[in-house]
Amino acid sequence: MIHSFSCKNFYSFKEKVTLNFTVNKNAPKNNSYINSSKERLSKVEAVIGPNASGKTNLLKVLPFLKWIIVDSYNSKPEKNIPVQPFAFSNSNKPSEFSVVFEINKKIYTYFFRTTQKRILMERLEKTAFVREKMGTQKLFLRKWNPNKKKYDFEDSNFKLPKGFDNVLRSNASIISSAVRLNHQESKTITNYWQKVKTNVVEAGWTGDNFFSAKLPQWVDALQFYSNNENLKKKAEKLLANFDIGLNEILFEKEKGKNKMKIKDIRAQHLINGKKYELPIHYESSGTKQLFILLKIILSALDKGGIAVIDEFDVNLHPEIIIALFDLFIQPETNPKNAQILISTHSLQLLNKIDKYQIVLVEKEKSGISDMWRLDEMSNIRPDENYYAKYMAGAYGATPKI
């Protein structure tokens, strides 16, 4: 479970901002919250704000953290780290990130400072609870020493294997590197971060042209369902519940060089008790968007991870958006307490969540984005009509047209 994450000097966020899933004791007692080993956490957070305010940039933090923790060692030694500092400044300051996350009742705090050339500082701490007592220990710390032109390194509590110095690189995290030597705690951490499911990458939202069946995102979703029959059936059931007319997706496969290849894809519709098949490209943009979103959502629910979804509402009716969001709130559909973080312009959602679950993002004339959670503002009552007051401009983060 994610407790919080922060960034500084990252895309349009010049100053440090922190998005919290943790809530205080005044938060409502309902199914959209869970109790962790230390805190109460929200299972859902919705990011609201004008176009170009920085919503996508905020959502990019978790996929970037996943890349650093899990995949950075896969990058070639000479490759730059894919981090983009605040553009409208001549400063060469590094970017900073932190995240607090929980695995098996152990709370990890991970912090690092980086440029595109190298990780300058990296620290991991762990808080565990033994017989109701809390103890925190530093697992590792590395700092780039410009005078020695090498890292100062402490790892007495992380127990890295012999030969680790030979694999550690300046453009790869310690955790990502240690997994290559079968370091057990690093594997536990990367296994958790593999559960981050998203449609956000370095360039932004991957769905800008999702409606072309020839593009990788659509093909990837179909390939995923063809290899995951259980989740495919769940997706089809949800599509049928949304009254789209779709009954089943049919895959015709043929033997390829090394594996089975998809030869043809057809959508089966059940009309007045009769089954009809249509080529998949005849389906609506909304159906295709749903099929792609459900891959992310059902994967997160299945593994107990977190779904990070930008432009959650594209081509979808507001009631469908609320129904998808509700999958994470109800214990019956979310027994593993998966979380979801979205950006959306579907403001009707504001009437379904509360002030601890609404994140507002706004960009200043200087090009700097800022963010705050609604409960951080003063005099916000829990019984307010958040939709009406937001539309009236009471909270800020609205377009200035």
Short mmCIF file of C-alpha atoms in Angstrom, two decimals:
data_model
loop_
_atom_site.label_atom_id
_atom_site.label_comp_id
_atom_site.label_asym_id
_atom_site.label_seq_id
_atom_site.Cartn_x
_atom_site.Cartn_y
_atom_site.Cartn_z
CA MET A 1 0.00 0.00 0.00
CA ILE A 2 1.18 3.50 -0.82
CA HIS A 3 1.11 5.91 2.14
CA SER A 4 2.47 8.98 0.33
CA PHE A 5 4.85 10.15 -2.37
CA SER A 6 6.56 13.44 -3.20
CA CYS A 7 8.59 15.10 -5.92
CA LYS A 8 10.61 18.28 -6.35
CA ASN A 9 12.01 19.80 -9.55
CA PHE A 10 10.11 17.31 -11.70
CA TYR A 11 8.38 18.50 -14.87
CA SER A 12 6.13 21.44 -13.87
CA PHE A 13 6.63 20.90 -10.12
CA LYS A 14 9.54 23.14 -9.18
CA GLU A 15 8.95 23.06 -5.42
CA LYS A 16 8.31 19.99 -3.30
CA VAL A 17 4.75 18.62 -3.37
CA THR A 18 3.43 15.60 -1.48
CA LEU A 19 0.39 13.49 -2.24
CA ASN A 20 -0.90 11.65 0.82
CA PHE A 21 -3.10 8.59 0.96
CA THR A 22 -2.95 8.80 4.77
CA VAL A 23 -5.90 10.41 6.55
CA ASN A 24 -6.62 11.56 10.09
CA LYS A 25 -9.18 10.24 12.56
CA ASN A 26 -11.83 12.64 11.24
CA ALA A 27 -12.05 10.88 7.88
CA PRO A 28 -15.35 9.02 7.37
CA LYS A 29 -15.66 5.42 8.49
CA ASN A 30 -16.56 3.74 5.22
CA ASN A 31 -15.24 1.18 2.74
CA SER A 32 -13.10 3.67 0.83
CA TYR A 33 -10.58 3.64 3.71
CA ILE A 34 -8.46 0.87 5.18
CA ASN A 35 -6.42 0.46 8.33
CA SER A 36 -2.74 -0.27 7.77
CA SER A 37 -0.30 -1.28 10.50
CA LYS A 38 0.15 2.37 11.49
CA GLU A 39 -2.18 4.69 9.56
CA ARG A 40 -5.60 4.92 8.01
CA LEU A 41 -5.28 5.06 4.25
CA SER A 42 -7.57 6.03 1.42
CA LYS A 43 -7.99 3.45 -1.31
CA VAL A 44 -8.91 6.14 -3.86
CA GLU A 45 -7.57 9.57 -4.86
CA ALA A 46 -8.84 11.74 -7.74
CA VAL A 47 -6.72 14.54 -9.21
CA ILE A 48 -8.76 17.49 -10.52
CA GLY A 49 -7.64 20.65 -12.30
CA PRO A 50 -7.59 22.60 -15.58
CA ASN A 51 -5.95 21.35 -18.75
CA ALA A 52 -2.14 21.75 -18.67
CA SER A 53 -2.17 22.34 -14.90
CA GLY A 54 0.21 19.45 -14.17
CA LYS A 55 -2.16 16.56 -13.39
CA THR A 56 -0.36 14.12 -15.69
CA ASN A 57 3.02 15.26 -14.35
CA LEU A 58 1.88 14.41 -10.82
CA LEU A 59 0.74 10.95 -11.90
CA LYS A 60 4.11 10.35 -13.59
CA VAL A 61 5.85 10.20 -10.20
CA LEU A 62 4.72 6.66 -9.33
CA PRO A 63 5.61 5.11 -12.73
CA PHE A 64 8.99 6.85 -12.53
CA LEU A 65 9.54 5.47 -9.03
CA LYS A 66 8.62 2.04 -10.36
CA TRP A 67 11.20 2.43 -13.14
CA ILE A 68 13.93 3.45 -10.69
CA ILE A 69 13.17 0.69 -8.19
CA VAL A 70 12.44 -2.15 -10.63
CA ASP A 71 13.85 -1.45 -14.08
CA SER A 72 16.71 1.04 -13.87
CA TYR A 73 19.35 -1.71 -13.97
CA ASN A 74 17.95 -2.82 -17.34
CA SER A 75 19.05 0.48 -18.83
CA LYS A 76 22.42 0.52 -20.58
CA PRO A 77 25.31 1.87 -18.43
CA GLU A 78 25.79 4.89 -20.71
CA LYS A 79 22.08 5.82 -20.87
CA ASN A 80 20.72 8.88 -19.10
CA ILE A 81 18.14 8.56 -16.33
CA PRO A 82 14.74 9.55 -17.83
CA VAL A 83 14.01 12.37 -15.40
CA GLN A 84 12.86 15.80 -16.55
CA PRO A 85 13.56 18.73 -14.21
CA PHE A 86 11.50 21.93 -14.21
CA ALA A 87 12.04 23.43 -17.66
CA PHE A 88 11.53 27.16 -17.13
CA SER A 89 14.67 27.77 -15.08
CA ASN A 90 18.41 27.99 -15.66
CA SER A 91 19.09 26.04 -12.49
CA ASN A 92 20.97 22.75 -12.70
CA LYS A 93 19.56 21.49 -9.41
CA PRO A 94 18.82 17.75 -9.11
CA SER A 95 15.32 16.31 -8.86
CA GLU A 96 14.16 14.76 -5.57
CA PHE A 97 11.66 11.99 -4.88
CA SER A 98 10.37 10.10 -1.88
CA VAL A 99 7.75 7.45 -1.27
CA VAL A 100 6.37 5.72 1.81
CA PHE A 101 4.91 2.28 1.11
CA GLU A 102 3.92 -0.78 3.13
CA ILE A 103 4.60 -4.46 2.50
CA ASN A 104 3.52 -7.16 4.97
CA LYS A 105 3.15 -4.67 7.84
CA LYS A 106 6.61 -3.22 7.22
CA ILE A 107 6.72 0.45 6.22
CA TYR A 108 9.51 1.50 3.87
CA THR A 109 10.61 5.08 3.25
CA TYR A 110 12.63 5.49 0.07
CA PHE A 111 14.28 8.78 -0.91
CA PHE A 112 16.63 9.67 -3.71
CA ARG A 113 18.12 12.72 -5.41
CA THR A 114 19.12 12.46 -9.04
CA THR A 115 20.18 14.21 -12.23
CA GLN A 116 19.93 12.74 -15.70
CA LYS A 117 23.56 11.63 -15.39
CA ARG A 118 23.57 9.88 -12.02
CA ILE A 119 21.79 9.16 -8.76
CA LEU A 120 23.41 11.55 -6.28
CA MET A 121 21.89 10.19 -3.09
CA GLU A 122 19.73 7.20 -2.23
CA ARG A 123 18.35 6.09 1.14
CA LEU A 124 16.01 3.34 2.32
CA GLU A 125 14.54 3.02 5.82
CA LYS A 126 12.23 0.39 7.27
CA THR A 127 9.78 0.67 10.14
CA ALA A 128 8.51 -2.56 11.65
CA PHE A 129 6.19 -3.35 14.56
CA VAL A 130 7.14 -5.98 17.12
CA ARG A 131 4.80 -6.59 20.04
CA GLU A 132 3.10 -3.25 19.41
CA LYS A 133 6.45 -1.44 19.52
CA MET A 134 7.68 0.48 16.51
CA GLY A 135 11.30 0.46 15.42
CA THR A 136 12.94 2.19 12.44
CA GLN A 137 16.30 1.30 10.93
CA LYS A 138 18.31 2.66 8.03
CA LEU A 139 18.80 -0.14 5.52
CA PHE A 140 21.20 1.63 3.18
CA LEU A 141 22.55 5.04 2.22
CA ARG A 142 24.74 6.01 -0.69
CA LYS A 143 26.00 9.50 -1.54
CA TRP A 144 28.03 10.66 -4.49
CA ASN A 145 31.33 12.13 -3.27
CA PRO A 146 32.51 14.61 -5.93
CA ASN A 147 35.97 14.90 -4.37
CA LYS A 148 36.62 11.16 -4.42
CA LYS A 149 34.53 10.72 -7.61
CA LYS A 150 32.83 7.69 -6.10
CA TYR A 151 30.02 6.81 -3.72
CA ASP A 152 30.18 6.76 0.07
CA PHE A 153 28.13 3.71 0.97
CA GLU A 154 26.47 2.22 4.10
CA ASP A 155 24.46 -1.01 3.97
CA SER A 156 25.05 -2.81 7.27
CA ASN A 157 21.32 -3.49 7.76
CA PHE A 158 20.51 -4.46 4.17
CA LYS A 159 22.95 -7.38 3.96
CA LEU A 160 23.86 -7.04 0.31
CA PRO A 161 25.60 -10.06 -1.21
CA LYS A 162 29.27 -10.25 -2.04
CA GLY A 163 30.17 -8.86 -5.41
CA PHE A 164 27.51 -6.14 -5.22
CA ASP A 165 30.10 -3.41 -5.88
CA ASN A 166 30.70 -4.96 -9.29
CA VAL A 167 27.08 -4.54 -10.44
CA LEU A 168 26.17 -1.16 -8.91
CA ARG A 169 25.97 1.69 -11.44
CA SER A 170 25.35 5.42 -11.18
CA ASN A 171 22.20 5.25 -13.32
CA ALA A 172 20.61 2.31 -11.46
CA SER A 173 19.08 2.02 -8.01
CA ILE A 174 20.53 -0.22 -5.31
CA ILE A 175 17.30 -2.26 -5.18
CA SER A 176 17.15 -2.82 -8.94
CA SER A 177 20.83 -3.82 -8.93
CA ALA A 178 20.60 -6.14 -5.90
CA VAL A 179 17.77 -8.16 -7.46
CA ARG A 180 20.28 -9.35 -10.08
CA LEU A 181 22.16 -11.08 -7.28
CA ASN A 182 18.98 -12.62 -5.81
CA HIS A 183 18.93 -10.34 -2.77
CA GLN A 184 15.76 -11.42 -0.99
CA GLU A 185 14.50 -8.13 0.48
CA SER A 186 15.13 -6.33 -2.81
CA LYS A 187 13.06 -9.02 -4.57
CA THR A 188 10.23 -8.49 -2.07
CA ILE A 189 10.27 -4.75 -2.77
CA THR A 190 10.42 -5.07 -6.56
CA ASN A 191 7.63 -7.67 -6.50
CA TYR A 192 5.45 -5.08 -4.80
CA TRP A 193 6.34 -2.31 -7.27
CA GLN A 194 5.61 -4.61 -10.19
CA LYS A 195 1.98 -4.25 -9.09
CA VAL A 196 1.89 -0.58 -10.13
CA LYS A 197 -0.35 -0.66 -13.23
CA THR A 198 -0.64 2.49 -15.31
CA ASN A 199 -1.30 4.15 -18.64
CA VAL A 200 1.26 6.89 -17.92
CA VAL A 201 4.78 6.81 -19.33
CA GLU A 202 7.63 9.28 -19.81
CA ALA A 203 5.89 11.02 -22.71
CA GLY A 204 2.57 11.33 -20.84
CA TRP A 205 -0.75 9.57 -21.36
CA THR A 206 -0.39 6.50 -23.57
CA GLY A 207 -3.96 6.73 -24.80
CA ASP A 208 -3.66 9.80 -27.01
CA ASN A 209 -4.27 7.64 -30.09
CA PHE A 210 -5.57 4.48 -28.43
CA PHE A 211 -8.43 4.05 -30.90
CA SER A 212 -6.14 2.72 -33.63
CA ALA A 213 -6.16 -1.07 -33.37
CA LYS A 214 -2.67 -1.12 -34.85
CA LEU A 215 -1.12 0.77 -31.95
CA PRO A 216 0.80 -1.09 -29.22
CA GLN A 217 -1.52 -0.13 -26.34
CA TRP A 218 -4.59 -1.73 -27.92
CA VAL A 219 -2.63 -4.72 -29.16
CA ASP A 220 -1.01 -5.13 -25.75
CA ALA A 221 -4.42 -5.14 -24.04
CA LEU A 222 -5.76 -7.79 -26.39
CA GLN A 223 -2.64 -9.91 -26.01
CA PHE A 224 -3.00 -9.62 -22.23
CA TYR A 225 -6.58 -10.90 -22.30
CA SER A 226 -5.71 -13.73 -24.68
CA ASN A 227 -3.18 -14.96 -22.07
CA ASN A 228 -5.35 -14.27 -18.97
CA GLU A 229 -8.66 -16.07 -19.40
CA ASN A 230 -9.84 -15.36 -15.85
CA LEU A 231 -9.41 -11.58 -16.11
CA LYS A 232 -10.80 -11.65 -19.66
CA LYS A 233 -14.04 -13.17 -18.34
CA LYS A 234 -14.22 -10.53 -15.58
CA ALA A 235 -13.73 -7.78 -18.17
CA GLU A 236 -16.45 -9.23 -20.39
CA LYS A 237 -18.85 -9.48 -17.45
CA LEU A 238 -18.27 -5.82 -16.55
CA LEU A 239 -18.71 -4.75 -20.17
CA ALA A 240 -22.01 -6.63 -20.27
CA ASN A 241 -23.10 -4.92 -17.03
CA PHE A 242 -22.45 -1.55 -18.63
CA ASP A 243 -24.97 -2.56 -21.34
CA ILE A 244 -22.61 -2.11 -24.23
CA GLY A 245 -23.95 -5.20 -25.99
CA LEU A 246 -20.65 -7.01 -25.95
CA ASN A 247 -20.84 -10.64 -24.86
CA GLU A 248 -17.37 -12.04 -25.54
CA ILE A 249 -14.06 -11.30 -27.27
CA LEU A 250 -13.02 -14.18 -29.53
CA PHE A 251 -9.40 -14.84 -30.41
CA GLU A 252 -8.33 -16.94 -33.35
CA LYS A 253 -4.72 -18.01 -32.95
CA GLU A 254 -2.14 -19.63 -35.17
CA LYS A 255 1.26 -21.13 -34.50
CA GLY A 256 4.08 -18.60 -34.81
CA LYS A 257 7.82 -19.09 -34.85
CA ASN A 258 8.22 -19.36 -31.07
CA LYS A 259 4.67 -18.95 -29.72
CA MET A 260 1.00 -18.74 -30.64
CA LYS A 261 0.09 -15.59 -32.54
CA ILE A 262 -3.26 -13.85 -32.69
CA LYS A 263 -4.60 -14.24 -36.22
CA ASP A 264 -8.00 -12.59 -35.85
CA ILE A 265 -10.06 -10.86 -33.14
CA ARG A 266 -13.83 -10.61 -33.22
CA ALA A 267 -16.42 -9.22 -30.83
CA GLN A 268 -19.43 -11.41 -30.11
CA HIS A 269 -22.73 -9.64 -29.41
CA LEU A 270 -25.78 -11.28 -27.91
CA ILE A 271 -28.91 -9.75 -29.49
CA ASN A 272 -32.36 -11.18 -28.68
CA GLY A 273 -30.79 -14.47 -27.70
CA LYS A 274 -28.76 -14.78 -30.92
CA LYS A 275 -25.00 -14.45 -31.20
CA TYR A 276 -23.45 -12.18 -33.82
CA GLU A 277 -19.76 -11.62 -34.51
CA LEU A 278 -18.16 -8.38 -35.71
CA PRO A 279 -14.53 -7.45 -36.43
CA ILE A 280 -13.04 -5.81 -33.35
CA HIS A 281 -12.34 -2.52 -35.13
CA TYR A 282 -16.10 -1.93 -35.47
CA GLU A 283 -16.40 -1.51 -31.72
CA SER A 284 -16.88 2.00 -30.34
CA SER A 285 -14.08 4.12 -28.91
CA GLY A 286 -15.73 3.80 -25.50
CA THR A 287 -15.68 0.01 -25.66
CA LYS A 288 -12.03 -0.03 -26.68
CA GLN A 289 -11.16 2.47 -23.96
CA LEU A 290 -12.97 0.34 -21.38
CA PHE A 291 -11.18 -2.79 -22.50
CA ILE A 292 -7.82 -1.05 -22.05
CA LEU A 293 -8.76 0.50 -18.69
CA LEU A 294 -10.06 -2.81 -17.37
CA LYS A 295 -6.71 -4.45 -18.09
CA ILE A 296 -5.10 -1.92 -15.68
CA ILE A 297 -7.92 -1.99 -13.14
CA LEU A 298 -8.42 -5.76 -12.98
CA SER A 299 -4.67 -6.38 -12.81
CA ALA A 300 -4.37 -4.05 -9.80
CA LEU A 301 -7.40 -5.57 -8.08
CA ASP A 302 -6.12 -9.10 -8.76
CA LYS A 303 -2.67 -8.44 -7.27
CA GLY A 304 -3.55 -5.89 -4.60
CA GLY A 305 -1.48 -3.17 -6.27
CA ILE A 306 -2.21 0.40 -7.36
CA ALA A 307 -3.76 1.58 -10.62
CA VAL A 308 -2.46 4.96 -11.82
CA ILE A 309 -4.73 6.15 -14.63
CA ASP A 310 -4.54 9.45 -16.49
CA GLU A 311 -7.56 10.84 -18.38
CA PHE A 312 -9.79 8.31 -16.64
CA ASP A 313 -12.95 9.67 -18.23
CA VAL A 314 -12.07 9.75 -21.95
CA ASN A 315 -14.95 8.42 -24.10
CA LEU A 316 -16.80 7.12 -21.05
CA HIS A 317 -20.18 8.04 -19.57
CA PRO A 318 -19.95 9.59 -16.05
CA GLU A 319 -21.97 6.72 -14.53
CA ILE A 320 -19.48 4.18 -15.91
CA ILE A 321 -16.62 6.19 -14.40
CA ILE A 322 -18.28 6.06 -10.99
CA ALA A 323 -18.92 2.32 -11.38
CA LEU A 324 -15.22 1.69 -12.21
CA PHE A 325 -14.13 3.80 -9.26
CA ASP A 326 -16.51 1.85 -7.04
CA LEU A 327 -14.70 -1.41 -7.84
CA PHE A 328 -11.88 -0.21 -5.55
CA ILE A 329 -14.21 0.89 -2.77
CA GLN A 330 -16.32 -2.22 -2.27
CA PRO A 331 -14.66 -5.09 -0.32
CA GLU A 332 -16.40 -7.67 -2.54
CA THR A 333 -14.57 -6.43 -5.65
CA ASN A 334 -11.40 -5.32 -3.84
CA PRO A 335 -10.56 -7.98 -1.22
CA LYS A 336 -6.79 -7.27 -1.47
CA ASN A 337 -7.18 -3.53 -0.78
CA ALA A 338 -5.79 -2.29 -4.08
CA GLN A 339 -5.60 1.49 -4.53
CA ILE A 340 -6.37 3.79 -7.45
CA LEU A 341 -5.02 7.23 -8.36
CA ILE A 342 -6.63 8.98 -11.31
CA SER A 343 -6.82 12.30 -13.10
CA THR A 344 -10.24 13.21 -14.41
CA HIS A 345 -12.48 15.96 -15.76
CA SER A 346 -15.60 14.00 -14.78
CA LEU A 347 -16.56 16.33 -11.96
CA GLN A 348 -19.66 14.34 -10.99
CA LEU A 349 -17.20 12.10 -9.17
CA LEU A 350 -16.78 14.90 -6.62
CA ASN A 351 -20.21 14.02 -5.23
CA LYS A 352 -19.16 10.40 -4.63
CA ILE A 353 -15.93 10.98 -2.67
CA ASP A 354 -14.93 13.24 0.20
CA LYS A 355 -12.39 15.98 0.86
CA TYR A 356 -9.60 13.52 1.79
CA GLN A 357 -9.82 11.97 -1.67
CA ILE A 358 -9.84 15.11 -3.84
CA VAL A 359 -6.46 16.44 -5.02
CA LEU A 360 -6.43 19.83 -6.75
CA VAL A 361 -3.69 20.91 -9.17
CA GLU A 362 -3.13 24.43 -10.48
CA LYS A 363 -0.41 26.09 -12.56
CA GLU A 364 0.81 29.63 -11.92
CA LYS A 365 1.78 32.17 -14.60
CA SER A 366 5.42 31.29 -13.87
CA GLY A 367 4.74 27.80 -15.23
CA ILE A 368 5.04 26.24 -11.75
CA SER A 369 2.41 23.69 -10.74
CA ASP A 370 1.12 23.36 -7.21
CA MET A 371 -1.13 20.75 -5.62
CA TRP A 372 -3.10 20.33 -2.44
CA ARG A 373 -5.64 17.93 -1.03
CA LEU A 374 -9.02 19.49 -0.32
CA ASP A 375 -8.91 18.72 3.40
CA GLU A 376 -5.75 20.86 3.66
CA MET A 377 -7.85 23.97 3.01
CA SER A 378 -9.45 25.65 6.01
CA ASN A 379 -13.17 25.59 6.76
CA ILE A 380 -14.05 22.76 4.37
CA ARG A 381 -17.05 20.97 5.85
CA PRO A 382 -17.59 17.24 5.25
CA ASP A 383 -21.18 17.83 4.13
CA GLU A 384 -20.36 20.42 1.45
CA ASN A 385 -21.48 20.03 -2.14
CA TYR A 386 -17.93 19.73 -3.50
CA TYR A 387 -19.09 19.71 -7.12
CA ALA A 388 -21.09 22.95 -6.82
CA LYS A 389 -18.41 24.77 -4.83
CA TYR A 390 -15.63 23.68 -7.17
CA MET A 391 -17.61 24.82 -10.20
CA ALA A 392 -18.18 28.14 -8.43
CA GLY A 393 -14.41 28.54 -8.05
CA ALA A 394 -14.41 28.31 -4.25
CA TYR A 395 -11.48 25.89 -4.14
CA GLY A 396 -9.37 27.23 -7.03
CA ALA A 397 -7.81 24.95 -9.64
CA THR A 398 -10.40 25.92 -12.28
CA PRO A 399 -9.76 27.15 -15.84
CA LYS A 400 -9.43 30.92 -16.21
CA ILE A 401 -11.12 31.46 -19.56
#
